[in-house]
Amino acid sequence: MTETTNTTTNGVAGAASDGMDSGEQPGSLMTLPAATQHAIDTQQRKNRFLRRRDVLLSILTPIAFLVLWEVAAATGMIDSRVFSAPTLIFQTAFEMIRDGSLFVHSWATIYRLVLGFIIGAAVGIGMGLLMGLWRPLRAAFGPMFTALYALPMIAILPLLLLVFGLTETPRILAVAISVFFVLQINTTAAVIQIDAGVLEAARSYNARGWRLFTSVLLPASLPTILTGMRVAAGMAVTVVTAVEFVAANEGLGFLIWNSWQLFQPSVMYVGLVAVAILGAVVTFGLVWLERVVTPWKYARNKKRKKHS
């Protein structure tokens, strides 16, 4: 039996060797690679199909929604006095762009949003790093910040108006405060979750102070911080819009609120669309920033997808 097996094995090996010498590859050696390659090609075709399908769905779905909305408004299925037809909204937006009023309101909101976000992010990340590195500071401020985070940021606005008056300062500070808490919590958690073994290994290589911060702490905590920035950006857009509802004479929030009071629904929809576009632009900008400053994260994900 053993001799038969050895003879068979030698025969197959000899045939394979002969086939390879003559330029022909034996079927038993080609079957597995060919099947594997076929499976890889099939999976790649499937992935391409899914990506194209997702892109088409993301484009066609809002178009279909707008068409249905237009038809419903034109046929009286919905009250066009409340739900203005998309064509009327586009016409209103075009007129507001032409007379410059939309740019005035958009710029006022962008100014408050960007300045408030930068101030809140800088202070929040700095405080989060300190609290993550220094336990007494975390014990002193952690419970208080946790309690204040649960407080709706718009509720702080009356206090800010009382202190600073009806100026730009309370509007910007309301945004900054909302961003601060999100990034302080995310940054503190990011630093605490760094593996103690990694820090010990870095210190054994004399990585201390600024070198430890730039080579270990910042790269390890950066993905979580950037995720927090995306969350904070969405919250900042919400807060600045709400603040402009009640404490501003210009801005997209004021535009929405004022048009509602004057019963100008088409103008109100223009304001809502502008806020949605602003939020999307900010989010995509932060996603781009995340790809630029943490390239290793996306390279690892790409390699993982390639091997899956």
Short mmCIF file of N, CA and C in Angstrom, two decimals, residues 30-175:
data_model
loop_
_atom_site.label_atom_id
_atom_site.label_comp_id
_atom_site.label_asym_id
_atom_site.label_seq_id
_atom_site.Cartn_x
_atom_site.Cartn_y
_atom_site.Cartn_z
N MET A 30 -2.80 23.81 -11.40
CA MET A 30 -3.45 25.01 -11.91
C MET A 30 -4.83 25.22 -11.29
N THR A 31 -5.44 24.09 -10.78
CA THR A 31 -6.83 24.16 -10.33
C THR A 31 -7.00 25.16 -9.20
N LEU A 32 -6.14 25.04 -8.16
CA LEU A 32 -6.32 25.90 -6.98
C LEU A 32 -6.03 27.36 -7.30
N PRO A 33 -4.91 27.71 -7.94
CA PRO A 33 -4.67 29.13 -8.24
C PRO A 33 -5.74 29.72 -9.16
N ALA A 34 -6.18 28.93 -10.14
CA ALA A 34 -7.22 29.43 -11.05
C ALA A 34 -8.52 29.69 -10.29
N ALA A 35 -8.87 28.77 -9.40
CA ALA A 35 -10.10 28.94 -8.63
C ALA A 35 -9.98 30.15 -7.70
N THR A 36 -8.78 30.29 -7.12
CA THR A 36 -8.57 31.43 -6.22
C THR A 36 -8.65 32.74 -6.97
N GLN A 37 -8.01 32.76 -8.16
CA GLN A 37 -8.04 33.97 -8.98
C GLN A 37 -9.45 34.30 -9.43
N HIS A 38 -10.20 33.23 -9.76
CA HIS A 38 -11.59 33.45 -10.18
C HIS A 38 -12.41 34.04 -9.03
N ALA A 39 -12.18 33.52 -7.82
CA ALA A 39 -12.91 34.03 -6.66
C ALA A 39 -12.54 35.49 -6.39
N ILE A 40 -11.24 35.80 -6.55
CA ILE A 40 -10.80 37.20 -6.33
C ILE A 40 -11.43 38.12 -7.37
N ASP A 41 -11.42 37.67 -8.65
CA ASP A 41 -12.01 38.50 -9.71
C ASP A 41 -13.51 38.71 -9.48
N THR A 42 -14.16 37.63 -9.06
CA THR A 42 -15.60 37.73 -8.79
C THR A 42 -15.89 38.71 -7.67
N GLN A 43 -15.07 38.62 -6.61
CA GLN A 43 -15.27 39.54 -5.48
C GLN A 43 -15.00 40.98 -5.89
N GLN A 44 -13.96 41.19 -6.72
CA GLN A 44 -13.65 42.56 -7.16
C GLN A 44 -14.76 43.11 -8.05
N ARG A 45 -15.30 42.27 -8.95
CA ARG A 45 -16.43 42.72 -9.77
C ARG A 45 -17.63 43.06 -8.91
N LYS A 46 -17.85 42.24 -7.88
CA LYS A 46 -18.98 42.49 -6.97
C LYS A 46 -18.79 43.80 -6.22
N ASN A 47 -17.53 44.04 -5.77
CA ASN A 47 -17.26 45.29 -5.05
C ASN A 47 -17.45 46.51 -5.95
N ARG A 48 -16.99 46.40 -7.22
CA ARG A 48 -17.17 47.52 -8.16
C ARG A 48 -18.66 47.78 -8.41
N PHE A 49 -19.40 46.69 -8.55
CA PHE A 49 -20.84 46.84 -8.77
C PHE A 49 -21.51 47.52 -7.58
N LEU A 50 -21.11 47.10 -6.37
CA LEU A 50 -21.72 47.68 -5.18
C LEU A 50 -21.37 49.16 -5.04
N ARG A 51 -20.11 49.51 -5.38
CA ARG A 51 -19.73 50.93 -5.29
C ARG A 51 -20.53 51.77 -6.28
N ARG A 52 -20.64 51.28 -7.53
CA ARG A 52 -21.42 52.03 -8.54
C ARG A 52 -22.89 52.13 -8.13
N ARG A 53 -23.42 51.03 -7.62
CA ARG A 53 -24.81 51.05 -7.19
C ARG A 53 -25.03 52.06 -6.07
N ASP A 54 -24.08 52.09 -5.11
CA ASP A 54 -24.22 53.03 -3.99
C ASP A 54 -24.16 54.47 -4.48
N VAL A 55 -23.26 54.75 -5.44
CA VAL A 55 -23.15 56.11 -5.97
C VAL A 55 -24.44 56.51 -6.68
N LEU A 56 -24.96 55.59 -7.49
CA LEU A 56 -26.21 55.88 -8.20
C LEU A 56 -27.37 56.10 -7.23
N LEU A 57 -27.44 55.25 -6.20
CA LEU A 57 -28.52 55.41 -5.22
C LEU A 57 -28.42 56.75 -4.49
N SER A 58 -27.16 57.14 -4.16
CA SER A 58 -26.99 58.41 -3.43
C SER A 58 -27.36 59.61 -4.30
N ILE A 59 -27.27 59.47 -5.63
CA ILE A 59 -27.64 60.58 -6.53
C ILE A 59 -29.11 60.53 -6.89
N LEU A 60 -29.60 59.34 -7.22
CA LEU A 60 -30.96 59.22 -7.72
C LEU A 60 -32.02 59.37 -6.64
N THR A 61 -31.70 58.97 -5.41
CA THR A 61 -32.71 59.04 -4.35
C THR A 61 -33.17 60.48 -4.07
N PRO A 62 -32.27 61.44 -3.86
CA PRO A 62 -32.77 62.83 -3.66
C PRO A 62 -33.45 63.39 -4.90
N ILE A 63 -32.98 62.99 -6.10
CA ILE A 63 -33.65 63.47 -7.32
C ILE A 63 -35.08 62.94 -7.39
N ALA A 64 -35.23 61.66 -7.09
CA ALA A 64 -36.58 61.07 -7.09
C ALA A 64 -37.46 61.72 -6.03
N PHE A 65 -36.87 62.02 -4.88
CA PHE A 65 -37.63 62.68 -3.81
C PHE A 65 -38.11 64.06 -4.26
N LEU A 66 -37.21 64.82 -4.92
CA LEU A 66 -37.59 66.15 -5.40
C LEU A 66 -38.67 66.08 -6.47
N VAL A 67 -38.57 65.10 -7.36
CA VAL A 67 -39.58 64.94 -8.41
C VAL A 67 -40.94 64.62 -7.79
N LEU A 68 -40.96 63.70 -6.84
CA LEU A 68 -42.22 63.36 -6.17
C LEU A 68 -42.78 64.57 -5.43
N TRP A 69 -41.90 65.33 -4.79
CA TRP A 69 -42.33 66.53 -4.06
C TRP A 69 -42.96 67.54 -5.04
N GLU A 70 -42.30 67.73 -6.20
CA GLU A 70 -42.80 68.68 -7.18
C GLU A 70 -44.17 68.25 -7.70
N VAL A 71 -44.29 66.96 -8.01
CA VAL A 71 -45.57 66.44 -8.52
C VAL A 71 -46.66 66.58 -7.47
N ALA A 72 -46.31 66.26 -6.21
CA ALA A 72 -47.30 66.35 -5.14
C ALA A 72 -47.76 67.79 -4.92
N ALA A 73 -46.82 68.74 -5.01
CA ALA A 73 -47.18 70.15 -4.84
C ALA A 73 -48.01 70.66 -6.01
N ALA A 74 -47.66 70.21 -7.22
CA ALA A 74 -48.38 70.68 -8.42
C ALA A 74 -49.78 70.12 -8.51
N THR A 75 -49.98 68.90 -8.03
CA THR A 75 -51.29 68.26 -8.12
C THR A 75 -52.16 68.49 -6.88
N GLY A 76 -51.62 69.19 -5.88
CA GLY A 76 -52.41 69.48 -4.69
C GLY A 76 -52.44 68.37 -3.67
N MET A 77 -51.61 67.35 -3.85
CA MET A 77 -51.57 66.28 -2.85
C MET A 77 -51.02 66.79 -1.52
N ILE A 78 -50.16 67.79 -1.56
CA ILE A 78 -49.66 68.43 -0.34
C ILE A 78 -49.95 69.93 -0.45
N ASP A 79 -49.99 70.60 0.67
CA ASP A 79 -50.28 72.04 0.70
C ASP A 79 -49.03 72.80 0.25
N SER A 80 -49.08 73.35 -0.96
CA SER A 80 -47.90 74.04 -1.49
C SER A 80 -47.61 75.36 -0.77
N ARG A 81 -48.59 75.84 0.04
CA ARG A 81 -48.31 77.06 0.81
C ARG A 81 -47.34 76.75 1.96
N VAL A 82 -47.34 75.51 2.43
CA VAL A 82 -46.42 75.10 3.51
C VAL A 82 -45.21 74.38 2.92
N PHE A 83 -45.50 73.43 2.02
CA PHE A 83 -44.42 72.66 1.38
C PHE A 83 -44.20 73.23 -0.02
N SER A 84 -43.44 74.30 -0.11
CA SER A 84 -43.20 74.97 -1.39
C SER A 84 -42.60 74.01 -2.39
N ALA A 85 -43.01 74.13 -3.64
CA ALA A 85 -42.48 73.25 -4.68
C ALA A 85 -40.98 73.48 -4.85
N PRO A 86 -40.23 72.42 -5.13
CA PRO A 86 -38.76 72.57 -5.32
C PRO A 86 -38.39 73.62 -6.36
N THR A 87 -39.18 73.73 -7.44
CA THR A 87 -38.86 74.74 -8.45
C THR A 87 -38.97 76.15 -7.87
N LEU A 88 -39.96 76.37 -7.00
CA LEU A 88 -40.10 77.68 -6.36
C LEU A 88 -38.94 77.94 -5.39
N ILE A 89 -38.51 76.89 -4.70
CA ILE A 89 -37.38 77.04 -3.77
C ILE A 89 -36.11 77.38 -4.56
N PHE A 90 -35.87 76.69 -5.67
CA PHE A 90 -34.69 76.99 -6.49
C PHE A 90 -34.76 78.41 -7.04
N GLN A 91 -35.95 78.82 -7.44
CA GLN A 91 -36.11 80.19 -7.96
C GLN A 91 -35.82 81.22 -6.87
N THR A 92 -36.32 80.96 -5.67
CA THR A 92 -36.05 81.87 -4.54
C THR A 92 -34.56 81.91 -4.22
N ALA A 93 -33.92 80.74 -4.23
CA ALA A 93 -32.48 80.69 -3.95
C ALA A 93 -31.70 81.48 -5.00
N PHE A 94 -32.10 81.33 -6.25
CA PHE A 94 -31.42 82.06 -7.32
C PHE A 94 -31.55 83.58 -7.13
N GLU A 95 -32.74 84.02 -6.76
CA GLU A 95 -32.95 85.46 -6.53
C GLU A 95 -32.13 85.95 -5.33
N MET A 96 -32.03 85.12 -4.29
CA MET A 96 -31.26 85.52 -3.11
C MET A 96 -29.76 85.52 -3.41
N ILE A 97 -29.32 84.63 -4.30
CA ILE A 97 -27.91 84.65 -4.71
C ILE A 97 -27.64 85.88 -5.55
N ARG A 98 -28.59 86.22 -6.42
CA ARG A 98 -28.39 87.36 -7.31
C ARG A 98 -28.36 88.68 -6.55
N ASP A 99 -29.22 88.82 -5.53
CA ASP A 99 -29.19 90.08 -4.78
C ASP A 99 -28.18 90.05 -3.62
N GLY A 100 -27.51 88.91 -3.42
CA GLY A 100 -26.43 88.83 -2.43
C GLY A 100 -26.88 88.55 -1.01
N SER A 101 -28.18 88.48 -0.75
CA SER A 101 -28.65 88.29 0.63
C SER A 101 -28.27 86.92 1.18
N LEU A 102 -28.27 85.91 0.31
CA LEU A 102 -27.90 84.57 0.80
C LEU A 102 -26.43 84.53 1.22
N PHE A 103 -25.56 85.22 0.50
CA PHE A 103 -24.14 85.26 0.86
C PHE A 103 -23.94 86.00 2.19
N VAL A 104 -24.71 87.06 2.41
CA VAL A 104 -24.59 87.82 3.66
C VAL A 104 -24.94 86.92 4.85
N HIS A 105 -26.06 86.22 4.76
CA HIS A 105 -26.47 85.33 5.86
C HIS A 105 -25.51 84.14 6.01
N SER A 106 -25.06 83.59 4.88
CA SER A 106 -24.15 82.45 4.95
C SER A 106 -22.82 82.86 5.57
N TRP A 107 -22.29 84.00 5.17
CA TRP A 107 -21.01 84.43 5.70
C TRP A 107 -21.08 84.67 7.20
N ALA A 108 -22.17 85.27 7.67
CA ALA A 108 -22.32 85.51 9.11
C ALA A 108 -22.29 84.18 9.88
N THR A 109 -22.97 83.18 9.36
CA THR A 109 -22.98 81.87 10.04
C THR A 109 -21.62 81.20 9.96
N ILE A 110 -20.99 81.25 8.79
CA ILE A 110 -19.67 80.61 8.64
C ILE A 110 -18.64 81.27 9.56
N TYR A 111 -18.68 82.58 9.68
CA TYR A 111 -17.75 83.29 10.55
C TYR A 111 -17.88 82.82 12.00
N ARG A 112 -19.12 82.78 12.50
CA ARG A 112 -19.34 82.34 13.89
C ARG A 112 -18.96 80.87 14.07
N LEU A 113 -19.30 80.07 13.07
CA LEU A 113 -19.03 78.63 13.16
C LEU A 113 -17.54 78.34 13.17
N VAL A 114 -16.81 78.92 12.23
CA VAL A 114 -15.38 78.63 12.12
C VAL A 114 -14.61 79.15 13.32
N LEU A 115 -14.88 80.41 13.69
CA LEU A 115 -14.15 80.98 14.83
C LEU A 115 -14.47 80.24 16.12
N GLY A 116 -15.75 79.95 16.35
CA GLY A 116 -16.12 79.22 17.55
C GLY A 116 -15.55 77.81 17.56
N PHE A 117 -15.52 77.17 16.39
CA PHE A 117 -14.99 75.80 16.33
C PHE A 117 -13.49 75.80 16.62
N ILE A 118 -12.76 76.75 16.05
CA ILE A 118 -11.30 76.79 16.27
C ILE A 118 -10.99 77.02 17.74
N ILE A 119 -11.67 77.99 18.34
CA ILE A 119 -11.43 78.28 19.77
C ILE A 119 -11.79 77.07 20.63
N GLY A 120 -12.97 76.50 20.40
CA GLY A 120 -13.40 75.36 21.21
C GLY A 120 -12.52 74.14 21.01
N ALA A 121 -12.10 73.90 19.77
CA ALA A 121 -11.25 72.73 19.50
C ALA A 121 -9.88 72.90 20.14
N ALA A 122 -9.30 74.07 20.02
CA ALA A 122 -7.96 74.29 20.59
C ALA A 122 -7.97 74.10 22.10
N VAL A 123 -8.93 74.73 22.77
CA VAL A 123 -8.99 74.63 24.23
C VAL A 123 -9.40 73.22 24.65
N GLY A 124 -10.36 72.62 23.94
CA GLY A 124 -10.83 71.28 24.31
C GLY A 124 -9.76 70.22 24.14
N ILE A 125 -9.03 70.27 23.03
CA ILE A 125 -7.96 69.28 22.81
C ILE A 125 -6.84 69.48 23.83
N GLY A 126 -6.47 70.74 24.07
CA GLY A 126 -5.42 71.01 25.05
C GLY A 126 -5.81 70.52 26.44
N MET A 127 -7.03 70.84 26.85
CA MET A 127 -7.49 70.41 28.17
C MET A 127 -7.62 68.89 28.23
N GLY A 128 -8.07 68.27 27.15
CA GLY A 128 -8.19 66.82 27.14
C GLY A 128 -6.84 66.13 27.25
N LEU A 129 -5.83 66.67 26.58
CA LEU A 129 -4.49 66.09 26.68
C LEU A 129 -3.95 66.20 28.10
N LEU A 130 -4.13 67.38 28.70
CA LEU A 130 -3.64 67.56 30.07
C LEU A 130 -4.37 66.64 31.04
N MET A 131 -5.70 66.52 30.88
CA MET A 131 -6.46 65.65 31.77
C MET A 131 -6.14 64.18 31.54
N GLY A 132 -5.81 63.83 30.31
CA GLY A 132 -5.43 62.44 30.04
C GLY A 132 -4.08 62.08 30.61
N LEU A 133 -3.18 63.06 30.65
CA LEU A 133 -1.82 62.79 31.13
C LEU A 133 -1.68 62.96 32.63
N TRP A 134 -2.49 63.86 33.19
CA TRP A 134 -2.32 64.19 34.61
C TRP A 134 -3.57 63.82 35.38
N ARG A 135 -3.47 62.78 36.18
CA ARG A 135 -4.62 62.23 36.88
C ARG A 135 -5.27 63.21 37.86
N PRO A 136 -4.50 63.97 38.67
CA PRO A 136 -5.16 64.93 39.59
C PRO A 136 -6.05 65.94 38.86
N LEU A 137 -5.60 66.39 37.69
CA LEU A 137 -6.42 67.34 36.92
C LEU A 137 -7.70 66.67 36.44
N ARG A 138 -7.57 65.40 36.06
CA ARG A 138 -8.75 64.64 35.60
C ARG A 138 -9.74 64.45 36.75
N ALA A 139 -9.20 64.19 37.95
CA ALA A 139 -10.08 64.00 39.11
C ALA A 139 -10.75 65.31 39.51
N ALA A 140 -10.06 66.42 39.31
CA ALA A 140 -10.60 67.71 39.74
C ALA A 140 -11.69 68.22 38.80
N PHE A 141 -11.45 68.07 37.49
CA PHE A 141 -12.38 68.68 36.52
C PHE A 141 -13.31 67.68 35.83
N GLY A 142 -12.97 66.40 35.88
CA GLY A 142 -13.76 65.40 35.15
C GLY A 142 -15.24 65.41 35.51
N PRO A 143 -15.60 65.27 36.80
CA PRO A 143 -17.03 65.24 37.16
C PRO A 143 -17.75 66.53 36.78
N MET A 144 -17.07 67.68 36.96
CA MET A 144 -17.73 68.96 36.65
C MET A 144 -17.99 69.08 35.15
N PHE A 145 -17.00 68.70 34.33
CA PHE A 145 -17.19 68.77 32.88
C PHE A 145 -18.26 67.80 32.40
N THR A 146 -18.32 66.63 33.03
CA THR A 146 -19.34 65.65 32.66
C THR A 146 -20.74 66.19 32.93
N ALA A 147 -20.89 66.87 34.08
CA ALA A 147 -22.20 67.44 34.42
C ALA A 147 -22.56 68.59 33.48
N LEU A 148 -21.57 69.43 33.15
CA LEU A 148 -21.85 70.58 32.28
C LEU A 148 -22.12 70.14 30.84
N TYR A 149 -21.51 69.01 30.44
CA TYR A 149 -21.71 68.52 29.08
C TYR A 149 -23.18 68.16 28.83
N ALA A 150 -23.83 67.66 29.90
CA ALA A 150 -25.25 67.27 29.75
C ALA A 150 -26.16 68.49 29.63
N LEU A 151 -25.64 69.66 29.97
CA LEU A 151 -26.46 70.88 29.89
C LEU A 151 -26.61 71.33 28.44
N PRO A 152 -27.84 71.55 27.96
CA PRO A 152 -27.99 72.02 26.57
C PRO A 152 -27.28 73.35 26.37
N MET A 153 -26.45 73.41 25.34
CA MET A 153 -25.61 74.59 25.13
C MET A 153 -26.44 75.85 24.89
N ILE A 154 -27.60 75.67 24.28
CA ILE A 154 -28.44 76.84 24.00
C ILE A 154 -28.93 77.45 25.31
N ALA A 155 -28.95 76.64 26.39
CA ALA A 155 -29.41 77.15 27.69
C ALA A 155 -28.39 78.10 28.31
N ILE A 156 -27.13 78.03 27.83
CA ILE A 156 -26.10 78.93 28.36
C ILE A 156 -26.18 80.30 27.71
N LEU A 157 -26.85 80.37 26.56
CA LEU A 157 -26.89 81.62 25.81
C LEU A 157 -27.41 82.81 26.61
N PRO A 158 -28.52 82.68 27.38
CA PRO A 158 -28.96 83.85 28.17
C PRO A 158 -27.89 84.38 29.11
N LEU A 159 -27.13 83.48 29.73
CA LEU A 159 -26.05 83.92 30.62
C LEU A 159 -24.97 84.67 29.83
N LEU A 160 -24.63 84.13 28.67
CA LEU A 160 -23.61 84.78 27.83
C LEU A 160 -24.10 86.16 27.36
N LEU A 161 -25.38 86.24 27.02
CA LEU A 161 -25.93 87.54 26.58
C LEU A 161 -25.94 88.52 27.74
N LEU A 162 -26.19 88.01 28.95
CA LEU A 162 -26.21 88.88 30.13
C LEU A 162 -24.82 89.45 30.40
N VAL A 163 -23.80 88.61 30.16
CA VAL A 163 -22.43 89.03 30.46
C VAL A 163 -21.85 89.90 29.35
N PHE A 164 -22.04 89.47 28.10
CA PHE A 164 -21.36 90.14 26.98
C PHE A 164 -22.28 91.04 26.15
N GLY A 165 -23.57 90.99 26.42
CA GLY A 165 -24.48 91.82 25.64
C GLY A 165 -24.79 91.19 24.29
N LEU A 166 -25.60 91.89 23.51
CA LEU A 166 -26.04 91.37 22.21
C LEU A 166 -24.97 91.68 21.16
N THR A 167 -23.83 90.96 21.29
CA THR A 167 -22.72 91.14 20.35
C THR A 167 -22.37 89.79 19.73
N GLU A 168 -21.28 89.78 18.98
CA GLU A 168 -20.85 88.53 18.36
C GLU A 168 -20.24 87.58 19.39
N THR A 169 -19.70 88.11 20.46
CA THR A 169 -18.99 87.28 21.44
C THR A 169 -19.84 86.14 22.00
N PRO A 170 -21.05 86.38 22.50
CA PRO A 170 -21.82 85.24 23.03
C PRO A 170 -22.19 84.21 21.96
N ARG A 171 -22.39 84.64 20.73
CA ARG A 171 -22.72 83.69 19.66
C ARG A 171 -21.54 82.77 19.38
N ILE A 172 -20.35 83.36 19.33
CA ILE A 172 -19.15 82.56 19.07
C ILE A 172 -18.82 81.68 20.27
N LEU A 173 -18.99 82.23 21.47
CA LEU A 173 -18.68 81.45 22.67
C LEU A 173 -19.63 80.27 22.82
N ALA A 174 -20.89 80.43 22.44
CA ALA A 174 -21.84 79.31 22.53
C ALA A 174 -21.37 78.14 21.66
N VAL A 175 -20.87 78.47 20.46
CA VAL A 175 -20.33 77.42 19.59
C VAL A 175 -19.06 76.82 20.19
#
